[in-house]
Short mmCIF file of C-alpha atoms in Angstrom, two decimals:
data_model
loop_
_atom_site.label_atom_id
_atom_site.label_comp_id
_atom_site.label_asym_id
_atom_site.label_seq_id
_atom_site.Cartn_x
_atom_site.Cartn_y
_atom_site.Cartn_z
CA UNK A 1 24.79 11.19 27.98
CA UNK A 2 24.19 9.37 31.07
CA UNK A 3 23.05 12.51 32.83
CA UNK A 4 20.29 13.92 30.37
CA UNK A 5 17.79 10.70 29.85
CA UNK A 6 17.97 11.00 33.67
CA UNK A 7 17.01 14.19 33.97
CA UNK A 8 14.46 13.79 31.38
CA UNK A 9 12.42 11.29 33.37
CA UNK A 10 12.80 13.12 36.27
CA UNK A 11 11.02 16.07 34.39
CA UNK A 12 8.44 13.47 33.12
CA UNK A 13 7.94 12.15 36.70
CA UNK A 14 7.51 15.50 38.34
CA UNK A 15 5.03 17.36 35.54
CA UNK A 16 3.84 14.89 33.05
CA UNK A 17 1.29 16.86 31.53
CA UNK A 18 3.07 19.66 31.41
CA UNK A 19 6.35 18.17 29.65
CA UNK A 20 4.13 16.26 27.36
CA UNK A 21 2.43 19.77 26.16
CA UNK A 22 5.69 21.47 26.01
CA UNK A 23 7.83 19.08 23.68
CA UNK A 24 4.76 18.38 21.44
CA UNK A 25 3.89 22.40 20.88
CA UNK A 26 8.17 22.57 20.29
CA UNK A 27 7.89 19.62 18.07
CA UNK A 28 5.42 21.50 15.89
CA UNK A 29 7.19 24.57 15.46
CA UNK A 30 10.66 23.38 15.08
CA UNK A 31 10.83 19.41 15.63
CA UNK A 32 13.68 17.43 17.51
CA UNK A 33 16.29 16.62 15.94
CA UNK A 34 16.67 13.10 14.57
CA UNK A 35 19.21 11.40 16.46
CA UNK A 36 17.49 12.79 19.69
CA UNK A 37 14.41 11.20 18.45
CA UNK A 38 16.11 7.67 17.52
CA UNK A 39 17.74 7.67 20.98
CA UNK A 40 14.63 8.83 23.44
CA UNK A 41 12.82 6.04 21.08
CA UNK A 42 15.58 3.51 21.64
CA UNK A 43 15.29 4.23 25.45
CA UNK A 44 11.41 3.65 25.78
CA UNK A 45 11.05 0.87 23.51
CA UNK A 46 13.52 -1.47 25.66
CA UNK A 47 12.24 -2.51 29.33
CA UNK A 48 15.45 -4.12 29.76
CA UNK A 49 16.74 -0.44 30.46
CA UNK A 50 16.83 0.47 33.74
CA UNK A 51 16.54 4.18 34.50
CA UNK A 52 15.81 4.94 38.62
CA UNK A 53 16.88 3.49 42.03
CA UNK A 54 13.55 1.85 42.69
CA UNK A 55 11.22 -0.59 41.29
CA UNK A 56 8.48 1.71 41.35
CA UNK A 57 9.69 4.83 39.68
CA UNK A 58 10.46 2.40 36.82
CA UNK A 59 6.76 0.57 36.94
CA UNK A 60 5.66 4.56 36.89
CA UNK A 61 8.06 5.45 33.95
CA UNK A 62 6.71 2.64 31.96
CA UNK A 63 3.27 3.11 32.40
CA UNK A 64 3.18 6.34 32.05
CA UNK A 65 5.14 6.72 28.39
CA UNK A 66 3.20 3.97 26.86
CA UNK A 67 -0.63 5.75 27.39
CA UNK A 68 1.10 9.52 27.38
CA UNK A 69 0.35 11.46 24.05
CA UNK A 70 3.90 12.52 24.15
CA UNK A 71 5.15 9.07 23.67
CA UNK A 72 2.50 8.30 21.10
CA UNK A 73 3.79 11.36 18.99
CA UNK A 74 7.41 10.01 19.15
CA UNK A 75 6.76 6.86 18.05
CA UNK A 76 7.28 5.18 14.37
CA UNK A 77 4.57 5.45 12.21
CA UNK A 78 1.88 2.87 11.68
CA UNK A 79 2.71 1.74 8.31
CA UNK A 80 0.12 -1.07 6.86
CA UNK A 81 0.63 -1.27 3.16
CA UNK A 82 3.64 -1.10 0.66
CA UNK A 83 3.90 -1.38 -2.62
CA UNK A 84 7.79 -2.30 -3.69
CA UNK A 85 8.56 -1.59 -7.47
CA UNK A 86 11.23 -4.28 -7.90
CA UNK A 87 11.74 -3.08 -11.45
CA UNK A 88 10.91 -0.80 -14.22
CA UNK A 89 11.51 -3.83 -16.81
CA UNK A 90 8.30 -5.64 -18.09
CA UNK A 91 7.67 -8.07 -20.75
CA UNK A 92 4.60 -6.20 -22.44
CA UNK A 93 3.96 -2.78 -23.85
CA UNK A 94 1.09 -2.04 -22.47
CA UNK A 95 -0.70 1.15 -24.03
CA UNK A 96 -1.76 2.25 -21.10
CA UNK A 97 1.11 1.48 -19.04
CA UNK A 98 2.84 5.07 -16.66
CA UNK A 99 5.71 3.11 -15.89
CA UNK A 100 9.00 4.34 -17.87
CA UNK A 101 10.95 1.48 -19.46
CA UNK A 102 14.53 2.46 -17.90
CA UNK A 103 15.46 -1.24 -16.79
CA UNK A 104 15.73 -0.03 -13.02
CA UNK A 105 16.43 -2.63 -10.62
CA UNK A 106 15.53 -2.58 -6.77
CA UNK A 107 18.65 -4.04 -4.83
CA UNK A 108 18.40 -6.47 -1.89
CA UNK A 109 19.47 -3.56 0.51
CA UNK A 110 16.18 -1.35 -0.57
CA UNK A 111 13.79 -3.97 -0.59
CA UNK A 112 14.78 -5.33 3.10
CA UNK A 113 14.76 -1.47 4.33
CA UNK A 114 11.41 -1.58 2.77
CA UNK A 115 10.28 -4.78 4.65
CA UNK A 116 11.98 -3.68 8.03
CA UNK A 117 10.19 -0.61 7.74
CA UNK A 118 6.37 -2.28 7.72
CA UNK A 119 7.36 -4.90 9.78
CA UNK A 120 8.85 -2.76 12.51
CA UNK A 121 5.69 -0.10 12.73
CA UNK A 122 2.93 -0.76 15.56
CA UNK A 123 0.02 -2.53 13.92
CA UNK A 124 -0.45 -6.34 13.56
CA UNK A 125 -2.05 -6.41 9.80
CA UNK A 126 0.44 -5.75 7.02
CA UNK A 127 0.75 -5.97 3.28
CA UNK A 128 3.45 -6.44 1.19
CA UNK A 129 2.80 -5.85 -2.78
CA UNK A 130 5.50 -6.48 -5.05
CA UNK A 131 4.98 -4.75 -8.71
CA UNK A 132 6.93 -4.08 -11.42
CA UNK A 133 7.58 -3.40 -14.66
CA UNK A 134 7.07 -7.29 -14.38
CA UNK A 135 7.99 -8.44 -10.99
CA UNK A 136 8.31 -12.32 -12.15
CA UNK A 137 11.56 -10.84 -14.42
CA UNK A 138 13.07 -10.39 -10.73
CA UNK A 139 11.90 -14.22 -9.46
CA UNK A 140 15.04 -13.97 -7.59
CA UNK A 141 14.47 -10.98 -5.51
CA UNK A 142 10.80 -11.90 -4.62
CA UNK A 143 12.05 -15.12 -3.36
CA UNK A 144 14.16 -13.08 -1.31
CA UNK A 145 11.82 -10.94 0.06
CA UNK A 146 9.67 -13.33 0.76
CA UNK A 147 11.61 -15.41 3.05
CA UNK A 148 13.02 -12.34 4.60
CA UNK A 149 9.62 -10.92 5.27
CA UNK A 150 7.48 -13.93 6.18
CA UNK A 151 10.48 -14.78 8.76
CA UNK A 152 10.36 -11.68 10.39
CA UNK A 153 6.55 -11.50 10.35
CA UNK A 154 6.21 -14.95 12.30
CA UNK A 155 9.06 -14.17 14.78
CA UNK A 156 7.26 -10.86 15.85
CA UNK A 157 3.74 -12.55 15.46
CA UNK A 158 2.43 -9.91 12.40
CA UNK A 159 0.00 -10.94 10.41
CA UNK A 160 1.35 -10.56 6.91
CA UNK A 161 -0.10 -10.84 3.47
CA UNK A 162 2.72 -11.04 0.47
CA UNK A 163 1.55 -10.49 -2.94
CA UNK A 164 2.67 -10.22 -6.60
CA UNK A 165 0.90 -7.97 -9.42
CA UNK A 166 1.82 -9.81 -12.37
CA UNK A 167 1.17 -9.40 -16.63
CA UNK A 168 1.32 -13.73 -16.13
CA UNK A 169 2.92 -14.00 -19.76
CA UNK A 170 5.66 -15.95 -18.54
CA UNK A 171 4.72 -18.94 -15.87
CA UNK A 172 7.65 -21.77 -14.90
CA UNK A 173 6.94 -24.83 -12.68
CA UNK A 174 9.27 -23.10 -9.98
CA UNK A 175 7.35 -20.10 -9.78
CA UNK A 176 4.22 -22.69 -9.37
CA UNK A 177 5.80 -24.36 -6.50
CA UNK A 178 7.13 -21.19 -4.69
CA UNK A 179 3.63 -19.67 -4.93
CA UNK A 180 1.84 -22.54 -3.46
CA UNK A 181 4.68 -23.41 -0.61
CA UNK A 182 4.79 -19.64 -0.04
CA UNK A 183 1.09 -19.04 0.10
CA UNK A 184 1.87 -16.04 -2.15
CA UNK A 185 -1.03 -14.02 -3.41
CA UNK A 186 -1.22 -13.46 -7.02
CA UNK A 187 -3.18 -10.65 -8.87
CA UNK A 188 -3.43 -11.15 -12.67
CA UNK A 189 -4.24 -7.87 -14.96
CA UNK A 190 -6.81 -8.22 -17.36
CA UNK A 191 -9.31 -6.06 -19.87
CA UNK A 192 -11.89 -8.54 -20.21
CA UNK A 193 -12.81 -10.13 -23.65
CA UNK A 194 -9.73 -11.08 -26.23
CA UNK A 195 -10.71 -8.47 -29.01
CA UNK A 196 -10.66 -5.87 -25.67
CA UNK A 197 -7.75 -6.95 -24.00
CA UNK A 198 -5.35 -7.21 -27.30
CA UNK A 199 -6.45 -3.35 -27.85
CA UNK A 200 -4.30 -2.66 -24.55
CA UNK A 201 -2.08 -4.96 -23.63
CA UNK A 202 0.38 -6.23 -25.84
CA UNK A 203 4.08 -7.71 -26.29
CA UNK A 204 6.57 -5.17 -27.70
CA UNK A 205 6.05 -7.03 -31.16
CA UNK A 206 2.22 -5.96 -31.38
CA UNK A 207 1.00 -9.25 -30.44
CA UNK A 208 -1.67 -9.42 -27.88
CA UNK A 209 -1.25 -11.03 -24.72
CA UNK A 210 -4.45 -12.56 -23.92
CA UNK A 211 -3.96 -16.01 -25.31
CA UNK A 212 -0.73 -16.66 -23.50
CA UNK A 213 -2.17 -14.91 -20.18
CA UNK A 214 -5.17 -17.15 -19.84
CA UNK A 215 -3.06 -20.36 -20.71
CA UNK A 216 -0.95 -19.68 -18.00
CA UNK A 217 -4.17 -18.72 -15.99
CA UNK A 218 -5.40 -22.45 -15.73
CA UNK A 219 -2.36 -23.67 -14.75
CA UNK A 220 -2.03 -21.26 -11.91
CA UNK A 221 -5.34 -21.96 -11.17
CA UNK A 222 -5.11 -25.72 -10.87
CA UNK A 223 -2.19 -25.56 -8.68
CA UNK A 224 -2.89 -22.98 -6.24
CA UNK A 225 -5.66 -22.12 -3.34
CA UNK A 226 -8.64 -20.24 -5.31
CA UNK A 227 -7.86 -17.49 -2.13
CA UNK A 228 -4.62 -16.87 -3.40
CA UNK A 229 -5.51 -15.91 -7.01
CA UNK A 230 -7.37 -12.80 -8.04
CA UNK A 231 -7.93 -10.59 -11.14
CA UNK A 232 -6.70 -6.87 -11.23
CA UNK A 233 -9.74 -5.95 -13.95
CA UNK A 234 -8.44 -3.37 -15.93
CA UNK A 235 -10.92 -0.56 -17.29
CA UNK A 236 -9.87 2.17 -19.66
CA UNK A 237 -12.27 4.88 -20.08
CA UNK A 238 -13.38 3.53 -23.64
CA UNK A 239 -14.59 0.47 -22.38
CA UNK A 240 -16.53 1.84 -19.46
CA UNK A 241 -19.87 1.21 -21.48
CA UNK A 242 -18.73 -2.29 -21.53
CA UNK A 243 -17.65 -2.82 -18.29
CA UNK A 244 -20.22 -5.42 -17.32
CA UNK A 245 -19.76 -7.65 -20.41
CA UNK A 246 -15.92 -7.74 -19.86
CA UNK A 247 -16.40 -8.51 -16.22
CA UNK A 248 -18.89 -11.42 -16.72
CA UNK A 249 -16.73 -12.30 -19.05
CA UNK A 250 -13.64 -13.00 -16.65
CA UNK A 251 -16.18 -14.21 -14.06
CA UNK A 252 -17.20 -16.81 -16.47
CA UNK A 253 -13.72 -17.97 -17.58
CA UNK A 254 -13.86 -19.58 -14.27
CA UNK A 255 -10.37 -18.98 -12.55
CA UNK A 256 -11.16 -16.59 -9.99
CA UNK A 257 -13.97 -14.86 -8.33
CA UNK A 258 -11.81 -11.92 -6.81
CA UNK A 259 -11.95 -9.15 -8.34
CA UNK A 260 -10.37 -5.61 -8.31
CA UNK A 261 -11.36 -2.50 -10.42
CA UNK A 262 -8.73 -0.80 -11.61
CA UNK A 263 -9.49 2.38 -13.23
CA UNK A 264 -7.11 3.23 -15.92
CA UNK A 265 -5.80 6.99 -15.08
CA UNK A 266 -3.82 9.49 -17.46
CA UNK A 267 -4.74 7.82 -20.62
CA UNK A 268 -7.80 8.59 -21.63
CA UNK A 269 -10.18 10.96 -20.86
CA UNK A 270 -12.74 10.04 -18.55
CA UNK A 271 -15.20 12.47 -19.81
CA UNK A 272 -18.81 12.66 -18.49
CA UNK A 273 -20.19 10.04 -20.74
CA UNK A 274 -17.67 7.63 -19.67
CA UNK A 275 -18.61 8.14 -16.05
CA UNK A 276 -22.41 8.06 -16.96
CA UNK A 277 -21.64 4.54 -18.54
CA UNK A 278 -19.24 3.57 -15.79
CA UNK A 279 -22.13 4.34 -12.61
CA UNK A 280 -24.47 2.38 -15.04
CA UNK A 281 -22.54 -0.60 -15.25
CA UNK A 282 -20.90 -0.65 -11.64
CA UNK A 283 -24.67 -0.82 -10.84
CA UNK A 284 -25.07 -3.33 -12.33
CA UNK A 285 -22.10 -5.36 -11.44
CA UNK A 286 -22.55 -4.48 -7.90
CA UNK A 287 -26.33 -6.73 -8.33
CA UNK A 288 -24.40 -9.49 -10.34
CA UNK A 289 -21.77 -9.44 -6.65
CA UNK A 290 -24.91 -9.44 -4.27
CA UNK A 291 -27.41 -12.12 -6.38
CA UNK A 292 -23.79 -14.48 -5.76
CA UNK A 293 -23.25 -13.86 -2.38
CA UNK A 294 -27.32 -15.27 -1.93
CA UNK A 295 -26.58 -18.11 -4.02
CA UNK A 296 -23.75 -19.40 -1.71
CA UNK A 297 -21.08 -18.74 -4.71
CA UNK A 298 -19.90 -15.16 -4.10
CA UNK A 299 -17.43 -12.61 -6.19
CA UNK A 300 -15.23 -10.91 -3.69
CA UNK A 301 -14.53 -7.39 -5.02
CA UNK A 302 -11.34 -6.03 -3.51
CA UNK A 303 -12.68 -3.10 -1.39
CA UNK A 304 -14.51 -4.95 -0.10
CA UNK A 305 -12.46 -7.47 1.49
CA UNK A 306 -9.74 -4.24 1.95
CA UNK A 307 -12.75 -2.86 4.06
CA UNK A 308 -13.49 -5.87 6.19
CA UNK A 309 -9.91 -6.89 6.82
CA UNK A 310 -8.83 -3.77 7.38
CA UNK A 311 -11.03 -0.32 7.77
CA UNK A 312 -9.66 0.64 4.46
CA UNK A 313 -11.96 2.79 2.65
CA UNK A 314 -13.81 3.91 6.45
CA UNK A 315 -10.05 4.85 7.65
CA UNK A 316 -9.51 6.74 4.80
CA UNK A 317 -12.48 9.04 4.68
CA UNK A 318 -12.13 9.60 8.69
CA UNK A 319 -8.55 10.59 8.93
CA UNK A 320 -7.32 11.98 5.54
CA UNK A 321 -3.66 10.73 6.37
CA UNK A 322 -1.78 10.05 3.03
CA UNK A 323 0.05 7.02 5.49
CA UNK A 324 -3.66 5.45 5.06
CA UNK A 325 -2.60 4.69 1.72
CA UNK A 326 -0.57 2.46 0.22
CA UNK A 327 3.19 3.51 0.67
CA UNK A 328 5.62 3.41 -2.70
CA UNK A 329 8.92 2.02 -2.70
CA UNK A 330 10.83 2.44 -6.03
CA UNK A 331 14.07 0.92 -6.81
CA UNK A 332 16.16 3.71 -5.77
CA UNK A 333 14.50 3.80 -2.05
CA UNK A 334 12.19 7.22 -2.79
CA UNK A 335 9.18 6.72 -0.95
CA UNK A 336 5.92 8.50 -2.34
CA UNK A 337 1.83 8.02 -1.59
CA UNK A 338 1.17 7.24 -4.89
CA UNK A 339 2.66 5.64 -7.96
CA UNK A 340 1.94 8.40 -10.97
CA UNK A 341 4.08 10.79 -9.27
CA UNK A 342 7.41 8.58 -10.59
CA UNK A 343 7.10 10.24 -13.99
CA UNK A 344 6.18 14.01 -12.81
CA UNK A 345 8.16 16.43 -13.65
CA UNK A 346 7.98 17.95 -10.23
CA UNK A 347 8.06 14.71 -8.58
CA UNK A 348 10.41 15.48 -6.15
CA UNK A 349 7.89 17.58 -3.76
CA UNK A 350 5.92 14.02 -3.58
CA UNK A 351 8.90 12.44 -2.59
CA UNK A 352 8.34 11.50 1.20
CA UNK A 353 11.38 10.52 1.97
CA UNK A 354 14.00 7.37 0.87
CA UNK A 355 14.17 4.13 2.65
CA UNK A 356 17.32 3.86 3.02
CA UNK A 357 17.67 7.45 5.17
CA UNK A 358 14.78 8.80 6.29
CA UNK A 359 11.14 10.51 6.02
CA UNK A 360 11.64 14.46 5.00
CA UNK A 361 9.69 16.79 7.11
CA UNK A 362 6.64 17.21 8.00
CA UNK A 363 6.66 13.22 7.20
CA UNK A 364 9.55 12.78 9.27
CA UNK A 365 8.11 13.21 12.90
CA UNK A 366 3.76 13.69 12.22
CA UNK A 367 1.23 12.05 14.14
CA UNK A 368 -2.29 11.59 13.00
CA UNK A 369 -4.70 14.70 15.08
CA UNK A 370 -8.12 15.28 13.59
CA UNK A 371 -8.14 18.76 15.37
CA UNK A 372 -5.15 19.61 13.81
CA UNK A 373 -5.30 22.04 10.44
CA UNK A 374 -2.45 20.81 8.80
CA UNK A 375 -3.59 17.35 9.39
CA UNK A 376 -6.81 18.19 7.64
CA UNK A 377 -5.21 19.88 4.65
CA UNK A 378 -2.37 16.92 4.17
CA UNK A 379 -4.07 14.81 2.03
CA UNK A 380 -5.65 16.86 0.13
CA UNK A 381 -2.30 19.05 -0.49
CA UNK A 382 -1.11 15.94 -1.64
CA UNK A 383 -2.86 14.32 -3.89
CA UNK A 384 -4.71 17.12 -4.79
CA UNK A 385 -3.34 18.33 -7.69
CA UNK A 386 -3.03 15.02 -9.50
CA UNK A 387 -6.54 13.78 -8.61
CA UNK A 388 -8.24 16.77 -9.98
CA UNK A 389 -5.88 16.94 -12.72
CA UNK A 390 -7.71 13.37 -14.26
CA UNK A 391 -10.60 12.81 -13.52
CA UNK A 392 -10.41 9.12 -13.00
CA UNK A 393 -9.14 9.35 -9.38
CA UNK A 394 -12.78 10.58 -9.03
CA UNK A 395 -14.11 7.24 -10.98
CA UNK A 396 -11.94 5.42 -8.30
CA UNK A 397 -13.39 7.23 -5.32
CA UNK A 398 -16.94 6.74 -6.66
CA UNK A 399 -16.05 2.76 -7.03
CA UNK A 400 -14.63 2.72 -3.46
CA UNK A 401 -17.33 4.63 -1.92
CA UNK A 402 -19.81 2.05 -3.74
CA UNK A 403 -18.39 -0.49 -2.20
CA UNK A 404 -18.13 0.51 1.55
CA UNK A 405 -21.83 1.73 0.76
#
């Protein structure tokens, strides 16, 4: 093996442009083997590896590989946002929930591999979201993930956000202390007024969760920073005409002004009337947000925050790459770009790999090229069948683009 990389580098030094082009084209046709790819990556990423007999050759080599398109092609993907499904267990039985309550649980190994994947990828700003089921049923795992991720992020200079999306039907002093001490972002699901919330979010015995959630919300908001508490404002199609009323109700609770609209998909049909109602109410909601900014008591809509912090929406519009979507990691380690494919009968075609092993083709070696026809059709090919099957996806897209505008 010693002679091969030396020969490889001599070719690079002698014919950099031609070799880069040759291997890029070769990779498109048949892909470089996984073993060789890892070997080259390992060698490329460590300046302590000494290749040539002179410092001049070493300097030329490392300057070249850092800037050449071929090397960028070989580097690991930039993954900025992952969602870890810690468990499929839940303390609620919400009417619209798409998660099969199979009591699957993520292992520490899978969770740490997911953390390694995102924090070892290029880019500084990283987001790890913890989901379920109800993630706080796995509070021990939340603690291990948070400690592990924050330690690595601190060591490697990453700007890391760890958030937990919860129904908040249960809350302990230990959880409050951990959330506060580790600066976790907490997102709580609410539908709005009690009669609307309890219609869609309830316990297994049919009892609505509103009273319990509001009680815990008030306790939590009194003990953590307001910047670390947000509301996932759930919007079913049948309540689209009451969107603005429920929005005002949530704001008037006084527990959080960080809001994200969660458009309910694959449940009730988003017909023309529901879409018109949504657009009308969204205009009033946006006007209220603008008014709040002028009054120096701003309401924050998450898509706007994401755009300011990470150019999330505009980047999706310009690159059309699925890797700009949050990478979902299920308890088994399977990875996908959408949480909704897990229960589809054809889910295997949407699974892009397993965090314990590797990405599947074509995601294993791909990098985005706006002039590549394969890239241009990739996102539509992945999301198109699921999005067009349910107009809720179009409503969600309209919401994001309205926030961007």
